[in-house]
Short mmCIF file of C-alpha atoms in Angstrom, two decimals:
data_model
loop_
_atom_site.label_atom_id
_atom_site.label_comp_id
_atom_site.label_asym_id
_atom_site.label_seq_id
_atom_site.Cartn_x
_atom_site.Cartn_y
_atom_site.Cartn_z
CA MET A 1055 -58.01 -7.04 165.47
CA ALA A 1056 -58.48 -9.94 166.54
CA MET A 1057 -54.98 -10.03 167.91
CA VAL A 1058 -55.50 -7.01 169.82
CA SER A 1059 -58.99 -7.85 171.08
CA ALA A 1060 -57.63 -11.35 172.56
CA GLY A 1061 -54.78 -9.41 173.86
CA PHE A 1062 -57.02 -6.56 175.76
CA VAL A 1063 -59.51 -9.43 176.97
CA SER A 1064 -56.44 -11.48 178.29
CA PHE A 1065 -54.61 -8.68 179.63
CA LEU A 1066 -58.02 -7.76 181.72
CA PHE A 1067 -58.24 -11.10 183.12
CA PHE A 1068 -54.36 -11.73 183.80
CA ARG A 1069 -52.91 -8.36 184.65
CA PHE A 1070 -55.52 -6.13 185.88
CA PRO A 1071 -58.51 -6.30 187.62
CA PHE A 1072 -58.92 -9.67 188.16
CA ASN A 1073 -55.23 -11.41 188.53
CA PHE A 1074 -51.96 -9.58 189.35
CA THR A 1075 -49.56 -11.33 187.07
CA SER A 1076 -45.66 -10.35 187.88
CA VAL A 1077 -43.65 -10.05 184.71
CA ARG A 1078 -39.72 -10.14 184.83
CA GLY A 1079 -37.05 -10.06 182.20
CA ARG A 1080 -39.13 -8.24 179.28
CA ASN A 1081 -36.48 -6.01 178.46
CA ASN A 1082 -34.73 -9.32 177.21
CA ILE A 1083 -37.32 -9.60 174.34
CA PRO A 1084 -36.46 -7.97 171.22
CA ARG A 1085 -38.61 -4.57 170.83
CA ARG A 1086 -39.19 -4.68 167.18
CA GLY A 1087 -38.65 -7.49 164.69
CA GLU A 1088 -39.89 -10.89 163.73
CA ARG A 1089 -38.04 -14.39 164.14
CA VAL A 1090 -38.30 -14.75 167.80
CA LEU A 1091 -39.07 -18.26 169.24
CA PHE A 1092 -40.09 -18.17 172.75
CA VAL A 1093 -39.63 -21.39 174.72
CA SER A 1094 -41.56 -22.29 177.58
CA ASN A 1095 -42.58 -24.82 180.29
CA HIS A 1096 -46.32 -25.80 180.26
CA THR A 1097 -48.86 -26.10 183.14
CA THR A 1098 -52.47 -25.33 181.61
CA MET A 1099 -54.06 -25.08 178.33
CA TYR A 1100 -54.05 -21.07 178.68
CA ASP A 1101 -50.27 -20.76 178.93
CA SER A 1102 -50.09 -18.98 175.84
CA PHE A 1103 -52.34 -16.34 176.41
CA LEU A 1104 -50.42 -15.82 179.77
CA ILE A 1105 -47.08 -15.74 178.35
CA ALA A 1106 -48.34 -13.20 175.03
CA VAL A 1107 -50.04 -10.86 177.60
CA ALA A 1108 -46.62 -10.76 179.71
CA ALA A 1109 -44.71 -10.13 176.46
CA TYR A 1110 -46.69 -8.02 174.86
CA PHE A 1111 -49.11 -6.32 176.29
CA PRO A 1112 -50.53 -3.63 177.03
CA LYS A 1113 -48.02 -1.91 174.48
CA ASN A 1114 -49.66 -3.65 171.59
CA ILE A 1115 -53.18 -2.26 172.30
CA VAL A 1116 -51.61 1.21 171.95
CA TYR A 1117 -49.37 0.25 169.05
CA PRO A 1118 -50.98 -2.86 167.15
CA SER A 1119 -48.05 -2.62 164.44
CA LEU A 1120 -45.17 -4.27 166.97
CA PRO A 1121 -44.90 -8.02 166.72
CA PHE A 1122 -46.98 -10.38 168.05
CA MET A 1123 -46.60 -13.85 169.87
CA ASN A 1124 -48.38 -16.82 167.86
CA PHE A 1125 -48.47 -20.47 169.13
CA ALA A 1126 -49.37 -23.84 168.16
CA ALA A 1127 -53.02 -25.27 168.47
CA GLN A 1128 -53.93 -29.05 168.30
CA GLU A 1129 -56.63 -30.33 166.43
CA ASN A 1130 -59.21 -30.45 169.08
CA PHE A 1131 -59.15 -26.80 169.53
CA PHE A 1132 -60.57 -26.31 166.19
CA ARG A 1133 -63.53 -28.89 166.33
CA THR A 1134 -66.27 -25.87 167.05
CA TRP A 1135 -66.74 -23.12 164.36
CA PHE A 1136 -66.27 -20.39 167.41
CA SER A 1137 -62.57 -21.54 168.33
CA LYS A 1138 -61.35 -22.48 164.92
CA THR A 1139 -62.35 -19.15 163.78
CA LEU A 1140 -60.90 -17.62 166.88
CA PHE A 1141 -57.36 -20.09 166.33
CA THR A 1142 -57.57 -19.04 162.81
CA LEU A 1143 -57.95 -14.94 163.41
CA LEU A 1144 -54.88 -15.35 166.01
CA ARG A 1145 -52.55 -16.93 163.27
CA THR A 1146 -52.13 -20.27 165.16
CA VAL A 1147 -49.82 -22.98 163.81
CA PRO A 1148 -52.36 -26.02 163.26
CA VAL A 1149 -51.11 -29.13 164.87
CA GLU A 1150 -53.41 -31.66 162.62
CA ARG A 1151 -52.52 -34.83 165.13
CA ARG A 1152 -49.76 -35.48 168.44
CA ASN A 1153 -47.38 -36.90 165.82
CA ASP A 1154 -47.77 -34.58 163.00
CA PRO A 1155 -44.45 -35.32 160.74
CA TRP A 1156 -44.86 -32.07 159.17
CA LEU A 1157 -44.96 -30.09 162.50
CA MET A 1158 -41.56 -29.20 162.66
CA ARG A 1159 -41.21 -27.74 159.10
CA LYS A 1160 -44.04 -25.68 159.71
CA TYR A 1161 -42.33 -24.32 162.95
CA VAL A 1162 -39.11 -23.83 160.84
CA ASP A 1163 -41.45 -21.93 157.92
CA PHE A 1164 -43.37 -19.95 160.50
CA LEU A 1165 -40.28 -18.66 162.13
CA GLU A 1166 -39.15 -17.07 158.65
CA HIS A 1167 -41.52 -14.12 159.45
CA ASN A 1168 -43.51 -14.44 162.56
CA ASN A 1169 -42.66 -14.85 166.39
CA LEU A 1170 -43.63 -18.27 168.06
CA LEU A 1171 -44.07 -20.11 171.26
CA ILE A 1172 -43.35 -23.54 172.03
CA PHE A 1173 -44.24 -25.52 174.89
CA TYR A 1174 -40.84 -27.59 174.72
CA GLN A 1175 -42.21 -30.36 176.99
CA GLY A 1176 -44.41 -31.26 174.63
CA THR A 1177 -47.44 -31.72 176.76
CA ARG A 1178 -48.43 -30.48 179.94
CA SER A 1179 -45.69 -31.35 182.77
CA GLU A 1180 -44.05 -30.16 186.10
CA ASP A 1181 -40.79 -31.68 185.24
CA LEU A 1182 -38.72 -29.10 183.52
CA SER A 1183 -36.32 -32.03 182.37
CA VAL A 1184 -38.49 -33.15 179.69
CA ILE A 1185 -37.98 -31.93 176.33
CA LYS A 1186 -39.38 -32.88 172.92
CA ASN A 1187 -37.05 -32.99 169.70
CA GLY A 1188 -39.10 -30.12 168.52
CA PRO A 1189 -37.53 -26.86 169.55
CA GLY A 1190 -33.99 -28.01 168.85
CA TYR A 1191 -34.97 -28.94 165.24
CA ALA A 1192 -36.59 -26.05 164.67
CA ILE A 1193 -33.44 -23.96 165.70
CA ALA A 1194 -31.01 -25.95 164.22
CA HIS A 1195 -32.69 -26.05 160.57
CA THR A 1196 -33.92 -22.43 160.82
CA HIS A 1197 -32.87 -20.54 157.17
CA SER A 1198 -32.15 -17.20 158.99
CA ALA A 1199 -30.84 -16.37 162.47
CA ILE A 1200 -33.43 -16.53 164.95
CA THR A 1201 -33.77 -15.01 168.72
CA VAL A 1202 -34.56 -18.02 171.30
CA ILE A 1203 -36.04 -16.43 174.46
CA PRO A 1204 -36.87 -19.12 177.32
CA VAL A 1205 -39.72 -18.72 179.40
CA TYR A 1206 -40.56 -19.79 183.19
CA HIS A 1207 -44.02 -19.28 184.63
CA GLN A 1208 -45.83 -20.35 187.40
CA GLY A 1209 -49.17 -19.72 189.21
CA ILE A 1210 -51.50 -20.20 186.72
CA GLU A 1211 -52.25 -23.74 187.52
CA ARG A 1212 -53.93 -21.73 190.42
CA ILE A 1213 -56.31 -19.89 188.69
CA PHE A 1214 -57.26 -22.98 185.91
CA SER A 1215 -57.54 -26.61 186.13
CA LYS A 1216 -54.91 -28.47 184.58
CA GLY A 1217 -56.96 -30.78 182.81
CA GLY A 1218 -57.70 -34.29 182.90
CA PRO A 1219 -60.38 -36.82 183.79
CA LYS A 1220 -61.98 -34.90 186.57
CA THR A 1221 -62.00 -31.50 184.66
CA ARG A 1222 -64.12 -32.77 181.70
CA GLY A 1223 -66.65 -30.34 180.26
CA LEU A 1224 -67.64 -26.99 181.07
CA TRP A 1225 -65.44 -26.69 184.17
CA ARG A 1226 -61.97 -27.25 182.41
CA TRP A 1227 -62.67 -23.88 180.75
CA LEU A 1228 -63.76 -21.63 183.63
CA PRO A 1229 -61.55 -20.56 186.05
CA ARG A 1230 -61.51 -21.77 189.98
CA SER A 1231 -60.61 -18.75 191.31
CA ILE A 1232 -59.31 -15.00 190.72
CA PHE A 1233 -56.86 -12.29 192.60
CA ARG A 1234 -54.05 -14.63 192.10
CA ARG A 1235 -50.31 -13.51 191.40
CA PRO A 1236 -49.04 -15.89 188.60
CA LEU A 1237 -45.20 -15.09 187.62
CA VAL A 1238 -43.59 -14.98 184.19
CA ILE A 1239 -39.81 -14.57 183.67
CA PHE A 1240 -38.31 -14.19 180.15
CA GLY A 1241 -34.53 -14.77 179.91
CA GLN A 1242 -31.80 -13.67 178.32
CA PRO A 1243 -31.31 -15.00 174.52
CA ILE A 1244 -29.62 -17.99 174.80
CA ASP A 1245 -26.34 -18.72 173.18
CA PHE A 1246 -26.35 -21.86 170.87
CA SER A 1247 -22.90 -20.98 169.46
CA GLU A 1248 -21.39 -23.85 170.63
CA CYS A 1249 -24.13 -26.23 169.91
CA PHE A 1250 -23.86 -24.91 166.09
CA ARG A 1251 -20.00 -25.99 165.90
CA ILE A 1252 -21.57 -29.91 166.41
CA THR A 1253 -21.16 -31.25 162.96
CA GLU A 1254 -23.76 -34.23 163.21
CA THR A 1255 -27.02 -33.24 163.37
CA ARG A 1256 -28.81 -35.45 166.05
CA GLN A 1257 -25.87 -34.41 168.21
CA ARG A 1258 -26.46 -30.57 167.55
CA ILE A 1259 -30.06 -31.05 168.22
CA ALA A 1260 -29.37 -32.80 171.49
CA ALA A 1261 -27.18 -30.24 172.53
CA ILE A 1262 -29.47 -27.44 171.63
CA ASN A 1263 -32.25 -28.87 173.46
CA GLN A 1264 -30.00 -29.57 177.14
CA ARG A 1265 -28.87 -25.82 176.55
CA ILE A 1266 -32.82 -24.95 176.61
CA VAL A 1267 -33.61 -27.21 179.36
CA ALA A 1268 -30.60 -25.57 181.37
CA SER A 1269 -32.00 -22.34 180.66
CA ILE A 1270 -35.34 -22.94 181.74
CA VAL A 1271 -34.06 -24.48 185.13
CA SER A 1272 -31.72 -21.54 185.56
CA LEU A 1273 -35.03 -19.10 185.63
CA GLN A 1274 -37.03 -21.19 187.77
CA SER A 1275 -33.88 -21.56 190.19
CA LEU A 1276 -33.89 -17.41 190.12
CA GLU A 1277 -37.37 -17.32 191.35
CA LYS A 1278 -36.47 -19.73 194.07
CA PHE A 1279 -33.65 -17.65 195.28
CA SER A 1280 -35.47 -14.04 194.82
CA GLY A 1281 -38.58 -15.36 196.35
#
């Protein structure tokens, strides 16, 4: 009920009637099944809701048995009773601190039976070439085969602030404009077959990360070309 309710509210805000998100490539997402890892760029703290709605709603409202998208949330989102209850019900992967040594293992274990969204840059950034080792580590150490979907989005920063010292307090939680048209593009599943032929672990993770960055950049180029 929490997943469907949050998705419904997010759908009303991001898709219709308050904003009109354009979604491309949704047919690249497996319709049924688990162990789907979404890797996306990161611009605002509301990106998770935008991408989840673009991927699975409104179909999940009518068919709540279909898979959902889960995501990680840092400890500052669990400080109040309301947000702690909400993110617990949404089955988020808790990140106790920025340098959590067990975080990657949490990702690997969670992907055994769930879908997960990871912001590969590790923080909000406009530089698509920046990547942390997290996604590569999780992909390299999964026990079962997973599907990795690259995601590129833009435009949500015109609705919400990117954060920072000038947007502390209530303002950072409220939209600064509406009736915008963000864009979310889901790419084809990434093929890591060549990367897994690399025997040395660090080199294999580095190759996986390079393939992720190349996939996201290609989605951005696709948007620019079509625009």
